[in-house]
XYZ file of C-alpha atoms in Angstrom:
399
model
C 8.118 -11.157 -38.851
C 7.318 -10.268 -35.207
C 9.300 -7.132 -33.547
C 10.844 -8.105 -29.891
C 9.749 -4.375 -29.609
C 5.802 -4.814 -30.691
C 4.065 -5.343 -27.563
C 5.779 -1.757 -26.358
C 3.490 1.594 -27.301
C 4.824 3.206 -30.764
C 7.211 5.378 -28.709
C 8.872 3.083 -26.374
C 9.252 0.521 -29.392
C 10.630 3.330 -31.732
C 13.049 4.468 -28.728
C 14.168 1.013 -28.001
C 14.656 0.175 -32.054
C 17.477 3.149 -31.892
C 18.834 2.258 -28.619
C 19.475 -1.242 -29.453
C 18.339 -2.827 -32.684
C 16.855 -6.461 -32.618
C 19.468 -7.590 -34.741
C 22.590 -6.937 -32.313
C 20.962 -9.414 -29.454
C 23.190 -12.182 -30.090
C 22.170 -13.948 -27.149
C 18.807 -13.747 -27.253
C 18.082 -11.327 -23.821
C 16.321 -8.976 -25.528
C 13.966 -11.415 -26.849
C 13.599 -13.461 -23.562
C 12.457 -10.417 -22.184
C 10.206 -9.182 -24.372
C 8.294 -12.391 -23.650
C 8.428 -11.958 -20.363
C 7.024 -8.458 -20.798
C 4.511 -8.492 -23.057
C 3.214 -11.947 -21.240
C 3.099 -10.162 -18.185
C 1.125 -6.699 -19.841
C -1.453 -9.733 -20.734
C -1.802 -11.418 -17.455
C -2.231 -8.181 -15.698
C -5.459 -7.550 -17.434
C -7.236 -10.851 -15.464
C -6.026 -9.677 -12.179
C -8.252 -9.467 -9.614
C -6.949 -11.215 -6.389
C -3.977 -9.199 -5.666
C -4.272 -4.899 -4.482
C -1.644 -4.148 -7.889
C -3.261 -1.367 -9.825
C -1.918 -1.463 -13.088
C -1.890 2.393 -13.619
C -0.763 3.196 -17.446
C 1.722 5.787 -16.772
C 1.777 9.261 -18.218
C 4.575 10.289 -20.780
C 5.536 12.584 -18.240
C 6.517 10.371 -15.870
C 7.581 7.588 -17.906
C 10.493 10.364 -19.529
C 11.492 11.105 -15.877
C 11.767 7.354 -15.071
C 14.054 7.166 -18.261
C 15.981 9.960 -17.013
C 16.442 8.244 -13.622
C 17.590 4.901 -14.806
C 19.618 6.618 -17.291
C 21.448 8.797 -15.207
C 23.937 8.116 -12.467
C 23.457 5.996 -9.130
C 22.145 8.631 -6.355
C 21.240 7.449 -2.629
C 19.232 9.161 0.100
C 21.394 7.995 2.927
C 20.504 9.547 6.780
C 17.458 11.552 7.551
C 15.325 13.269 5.381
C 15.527 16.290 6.707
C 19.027 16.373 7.279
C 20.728 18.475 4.111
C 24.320 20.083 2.969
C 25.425 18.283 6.334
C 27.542 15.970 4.398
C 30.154 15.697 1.459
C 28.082 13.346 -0.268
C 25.914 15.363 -2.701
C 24.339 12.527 -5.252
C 20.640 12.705 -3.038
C 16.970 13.915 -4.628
C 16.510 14.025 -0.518
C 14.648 17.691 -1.917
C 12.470 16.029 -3.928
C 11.610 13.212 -0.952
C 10.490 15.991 1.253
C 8.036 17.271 -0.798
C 6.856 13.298 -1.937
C 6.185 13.043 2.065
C 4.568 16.112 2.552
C 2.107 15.116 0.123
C 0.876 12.272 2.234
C 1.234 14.687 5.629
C -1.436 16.836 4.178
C -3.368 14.273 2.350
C -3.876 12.429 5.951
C -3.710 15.307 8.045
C -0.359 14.723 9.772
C 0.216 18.517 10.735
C 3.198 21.235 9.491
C 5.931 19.469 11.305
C 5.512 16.039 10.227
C 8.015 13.413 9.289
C 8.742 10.360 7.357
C 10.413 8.851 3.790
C 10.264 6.367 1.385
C 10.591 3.148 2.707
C 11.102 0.032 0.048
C 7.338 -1.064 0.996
C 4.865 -1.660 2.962
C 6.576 -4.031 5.471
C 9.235 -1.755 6.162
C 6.452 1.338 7.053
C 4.778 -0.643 9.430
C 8.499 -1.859 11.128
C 8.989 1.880 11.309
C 6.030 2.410 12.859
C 6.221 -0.019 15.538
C 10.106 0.752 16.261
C 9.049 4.643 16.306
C 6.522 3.507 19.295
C 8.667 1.793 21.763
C 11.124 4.624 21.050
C 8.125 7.084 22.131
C 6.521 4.661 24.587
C 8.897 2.040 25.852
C 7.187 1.116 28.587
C 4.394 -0.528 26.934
C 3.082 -3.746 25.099
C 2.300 -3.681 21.584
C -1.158 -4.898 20.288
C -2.375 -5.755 16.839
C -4.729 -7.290 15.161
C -5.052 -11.161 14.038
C -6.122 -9.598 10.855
C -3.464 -7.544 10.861
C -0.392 -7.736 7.502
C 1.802 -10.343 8.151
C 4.822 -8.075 8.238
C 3.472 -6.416 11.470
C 2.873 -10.193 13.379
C 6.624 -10.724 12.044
C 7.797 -7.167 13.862
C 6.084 -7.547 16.771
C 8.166 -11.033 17.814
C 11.172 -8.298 18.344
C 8.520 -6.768 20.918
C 6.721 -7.843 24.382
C 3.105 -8.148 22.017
C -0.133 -9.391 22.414
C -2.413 -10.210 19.355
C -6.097 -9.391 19.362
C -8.956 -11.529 18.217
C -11.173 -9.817 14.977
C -14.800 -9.861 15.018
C -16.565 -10.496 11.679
C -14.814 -9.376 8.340
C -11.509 -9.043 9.939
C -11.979 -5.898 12.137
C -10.300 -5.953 15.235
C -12.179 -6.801 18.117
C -12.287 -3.294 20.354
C -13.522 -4.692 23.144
C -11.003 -7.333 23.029
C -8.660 -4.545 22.874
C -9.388 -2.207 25.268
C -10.295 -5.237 28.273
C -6.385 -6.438 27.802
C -5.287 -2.572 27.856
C -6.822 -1.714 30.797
C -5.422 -5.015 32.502
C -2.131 -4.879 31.579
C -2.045 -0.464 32.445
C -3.628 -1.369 36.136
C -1.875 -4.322 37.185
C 2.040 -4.005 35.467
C 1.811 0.055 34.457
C 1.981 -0.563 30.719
C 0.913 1.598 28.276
C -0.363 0.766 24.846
C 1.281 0.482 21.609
C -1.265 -0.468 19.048
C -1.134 -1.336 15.351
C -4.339 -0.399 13.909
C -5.529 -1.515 9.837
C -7.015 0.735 7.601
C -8.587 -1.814 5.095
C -7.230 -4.982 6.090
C -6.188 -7.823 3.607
C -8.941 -10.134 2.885
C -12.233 -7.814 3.721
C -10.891 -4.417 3.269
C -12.193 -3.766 7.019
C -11.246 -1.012 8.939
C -10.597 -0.929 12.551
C -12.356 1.265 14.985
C -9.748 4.283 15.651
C -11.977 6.891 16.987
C -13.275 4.653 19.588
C -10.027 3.361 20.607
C -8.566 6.381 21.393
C -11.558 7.872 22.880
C -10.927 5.094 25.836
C -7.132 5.220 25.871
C -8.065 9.361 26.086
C -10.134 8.624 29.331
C -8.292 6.541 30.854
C -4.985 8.298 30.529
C -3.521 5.529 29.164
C 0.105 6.264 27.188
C 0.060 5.324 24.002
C 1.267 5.234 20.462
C -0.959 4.328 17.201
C 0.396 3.234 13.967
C -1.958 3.318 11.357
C -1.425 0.711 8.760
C -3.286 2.410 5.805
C -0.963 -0.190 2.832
C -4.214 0.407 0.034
C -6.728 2.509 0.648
C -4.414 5.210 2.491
C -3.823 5.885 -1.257
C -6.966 6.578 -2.474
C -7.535 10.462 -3.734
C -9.131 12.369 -1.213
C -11.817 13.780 -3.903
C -13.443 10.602 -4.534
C -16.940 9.685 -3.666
C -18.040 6.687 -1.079
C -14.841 5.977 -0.554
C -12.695 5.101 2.452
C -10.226 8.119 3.318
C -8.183 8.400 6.336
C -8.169 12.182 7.701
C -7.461 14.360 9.857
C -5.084 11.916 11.489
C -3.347 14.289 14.016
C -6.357 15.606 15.420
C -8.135 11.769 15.658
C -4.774 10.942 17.935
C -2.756 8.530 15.300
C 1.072 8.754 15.187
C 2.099 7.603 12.146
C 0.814 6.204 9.166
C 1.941 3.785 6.163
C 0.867 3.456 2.503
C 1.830 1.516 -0.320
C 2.662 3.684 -3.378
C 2.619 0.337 -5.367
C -1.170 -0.647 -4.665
C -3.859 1.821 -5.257
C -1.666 4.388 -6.329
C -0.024 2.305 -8.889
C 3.511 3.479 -9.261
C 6.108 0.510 -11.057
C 8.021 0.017 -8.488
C 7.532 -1.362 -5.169
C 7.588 2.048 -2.786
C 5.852 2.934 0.331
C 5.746 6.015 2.734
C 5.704 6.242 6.299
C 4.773 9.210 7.591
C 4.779 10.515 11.681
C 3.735 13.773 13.719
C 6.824 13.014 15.798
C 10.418 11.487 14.865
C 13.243 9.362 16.273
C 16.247 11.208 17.858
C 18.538 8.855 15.630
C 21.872 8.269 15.882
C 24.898 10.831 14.649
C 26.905 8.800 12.053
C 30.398 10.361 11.391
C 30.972 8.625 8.216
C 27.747 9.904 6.413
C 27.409 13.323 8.442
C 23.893 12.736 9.136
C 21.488 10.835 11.682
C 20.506 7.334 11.373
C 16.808 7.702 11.671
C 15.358 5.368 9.090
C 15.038 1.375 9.579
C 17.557 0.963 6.214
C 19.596 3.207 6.608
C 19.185 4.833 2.686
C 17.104 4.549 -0.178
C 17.303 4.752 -3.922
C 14.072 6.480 -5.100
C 13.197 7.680 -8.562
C 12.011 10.974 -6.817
C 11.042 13.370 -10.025
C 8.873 10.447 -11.659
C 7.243 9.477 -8.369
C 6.432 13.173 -7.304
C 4.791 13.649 -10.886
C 2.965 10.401 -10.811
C 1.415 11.539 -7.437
C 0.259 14.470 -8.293
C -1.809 12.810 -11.634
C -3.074 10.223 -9.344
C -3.832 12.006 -6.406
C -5.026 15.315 -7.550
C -5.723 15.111 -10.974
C -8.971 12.271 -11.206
C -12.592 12.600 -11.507
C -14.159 12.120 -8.385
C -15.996 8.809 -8.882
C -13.326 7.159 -10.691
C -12.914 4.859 -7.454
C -16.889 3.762 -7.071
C -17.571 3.482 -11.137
C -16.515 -0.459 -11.385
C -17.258 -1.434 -7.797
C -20.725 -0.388 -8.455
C -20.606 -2.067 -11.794
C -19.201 -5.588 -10.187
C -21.867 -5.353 -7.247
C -23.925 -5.398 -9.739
C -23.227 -8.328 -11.662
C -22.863 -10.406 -8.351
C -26.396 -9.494 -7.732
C -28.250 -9.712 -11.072
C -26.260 -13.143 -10.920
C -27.630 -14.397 -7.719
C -23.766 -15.102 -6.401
C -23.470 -14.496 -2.719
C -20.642 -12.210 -1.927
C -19.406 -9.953 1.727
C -18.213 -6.208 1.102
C -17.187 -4.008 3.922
C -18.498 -0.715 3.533
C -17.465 1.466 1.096
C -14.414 -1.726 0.701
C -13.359 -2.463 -3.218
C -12.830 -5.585 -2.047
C -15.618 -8.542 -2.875
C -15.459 -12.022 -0.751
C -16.722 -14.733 -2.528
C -16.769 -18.597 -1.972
C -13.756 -19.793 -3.382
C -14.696 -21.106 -6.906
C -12.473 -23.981 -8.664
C -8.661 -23.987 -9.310
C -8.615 -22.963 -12.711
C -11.125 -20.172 -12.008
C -8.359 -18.757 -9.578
C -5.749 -19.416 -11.623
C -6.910 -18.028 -14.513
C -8.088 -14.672 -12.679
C -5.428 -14.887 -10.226
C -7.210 -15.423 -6.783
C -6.148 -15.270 -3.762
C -8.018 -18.152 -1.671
C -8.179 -18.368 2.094
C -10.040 -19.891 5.012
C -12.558 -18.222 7.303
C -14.457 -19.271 10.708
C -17.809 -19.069 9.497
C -19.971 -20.117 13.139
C -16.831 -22.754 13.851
C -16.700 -23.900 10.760
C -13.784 -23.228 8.413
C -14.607 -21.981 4.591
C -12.713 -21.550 1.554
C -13.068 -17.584 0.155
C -11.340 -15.805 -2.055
C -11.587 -11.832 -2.967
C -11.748 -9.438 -5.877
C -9.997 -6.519 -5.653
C -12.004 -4.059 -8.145
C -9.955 -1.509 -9.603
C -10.616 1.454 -12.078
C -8.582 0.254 -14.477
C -10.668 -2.968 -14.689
C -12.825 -3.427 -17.981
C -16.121 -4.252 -17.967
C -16.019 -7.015 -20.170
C -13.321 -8.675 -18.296
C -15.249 -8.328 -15.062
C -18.359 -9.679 -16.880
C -16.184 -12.456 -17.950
C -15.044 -13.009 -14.375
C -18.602 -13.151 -12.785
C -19.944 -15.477 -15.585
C -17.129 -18.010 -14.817
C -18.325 -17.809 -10.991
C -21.809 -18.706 -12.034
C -20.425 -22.166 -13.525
């Protein structure tokens, strides 16, 4: 007969037999669940259309999760660097520090940097944008068309403009810098932009060095988010591969990355991080500054600092080209037409038929090709994607 417990590894099933034994789910939870779970571990195997990277994690981290979940409720209320300021003491805002200093020196932010754990992407990128108009009010706030849907939804709180891409989704910079320079000369505003680091679809990354360059020259005030959600998690020892650096000396402000995407970590995390940080507000009840957008967070801190340091400086450098390489490949030796960005893991391919995406869990879109609207959809080529199922997934595009 057929454990609840099977589809967990020996440990975790021998760990959950003693904690609670099949036989005492009367209603039938347990069970549900363990469908739910091991259907899921299954279906994660054909994913390709979504940036989840289904890292197994180490025992290591896995006991400190345990010990997190197990242990009491703790809450990193007010600002990160704000400690012993208040009577509450059930924080791990210690352990946050050191989780967002990771990132500071991983993208070059400089020694005084700032920034926390946000509950995802969306929220990094609202941070970003409300940390510019607190930096540069006076300004208008550009992004991208391409640009995550989180930032178009931010920038209605804000007097915006949104910028036309050229091919693959990058922004258009000339676009850019034209409305810039008409909107510093004739009403004195400066520019806060919203800039993507590997954007949705493509995996195209906007020109930042050349931006800056003319907002530098023209003395234009400004503020630049970076909005880095994938590939800003990327190790910084791997080959060919897309790495944002030195971010403090290229002129960006802040930066956001998705600790759920490349990085893999269960749980659906993010960090913004900033060479400069609001004033906040003093809040008497708490004994701290209000500096974040939510106020506090609840962050398994001593699981996600190990997990980042196995994923980020602990992998062999060409873990992140090995299966790109191997899927380019098979598109070519297959004769199927496909658009990469350079040094993107992301493929763009012509949207094959519905149970094709279903079954490998696509992501389909539309895309101006000269005027005329076509149906795409994209791979998103991990490491931890096999060969045969990528074999698999290529031969089912050839039908």
């Amino acid at each position: 007969m057929k454990n609840v417990y099977d589809f967990l590894p020996k440990a975790e099933k021998n760990a959950c037999e003693n904690l609670y034994p099949e036989e005492k789910d009367k209603d039938g939870l347990i069970a549900q669940a363990a469908d739910f779970y091991s259907e899921s571990l299954e279906k994660a195997e054909t994913l390709f259309g979504y940036p989840s990277y289904n890292v197994k994690l180490s025992e290591k981290t896995k006991a400190l999760l345990l010990m997190h979940y197990s242990s009491c409720f703790s809450n990193n209320c007010g600002d990160i660097s704000e400690a012993n300021t208040s009577n509450y003491a059930l924080d791990s805002k210690f352990m946050e520090r050191k989780i967002v200093r990771i990132f500071s020196d991983k993208f070059g932010m400089g020694e005084n940097a700032w920034g926390y754990v946000t509950s995802g992407g969306s929220e990094s990128n609202f941070c970003g944008i409300d940390l510019a108009f607190i930096k540069n009010p006076d300004a208008m706030l550009y992004y991208s068309a391409s640009a995550h849907y989180s930032v178009t939804k931010h920038a209605a709180f804000y007097p915006n403009e949104c910028i036309p891409v050229s091919e693959n989704e990058k922004m258009n910079a000339e676009a850019l810098k034209s409305r810039i320079l008409t909107n510093y000369k004739a009403k004195g505003l400066g520019a806060n932009i919203v800039l993507t680091f590997g954007t949705t679809k493509f995996g195209a990354i906007d020109d930042i060095d050349d931006i800056v360059d003319f907002l530098t020259k023209h003395s234009i005030p400004y503020f630049l988010h970076v909005d880095a959600a994938l590939f800003g998690g990327i190790p910084n020892n791997q080959i060919d591969a897309p790495l944002l650096l030195n971010a403090k000396e290229r002129g960006i402000h802040s930066v956001a990355v998705s600790l759920h995407k490349y990085i893999g970590f269960k749980d659906v995390k993010s960090v913004f991080v900033s060479v400069c940080k609001p004033n906040g507000t003093d809040i008497e009840y708490i004994g701290q500054k209000d500096t974040t957008v939510t106020g506090s967070r609840s962050i398994p801190a001593f699981a996600l600092y190990n997990h980042l340091k196995e994923r980020l400086f602990n992998v062999a450098p060409y873990e992140y080209v090995k299966n790109i390489n191997f899927f380019e490949n098979l598109l070519k030796e297959n004769g199927i037409n496909y658009s990469r960005c350079e040094r993107s893991n992301i493929f763009v391919v012509d949207c094959p038929d519905e149970q094709t995406c279903k079954d490998f869990q696509l992501s389909s879109f539309s895309v101006d090709e000269n005027g005329e609207l076509k149906t795409k959809a994209h791979f998103i080529i991990f490491p931890h994607h096999t060969e045969e199922m990528m074999i698999k997934a290529v031969n089912r595009l050839k039908k």
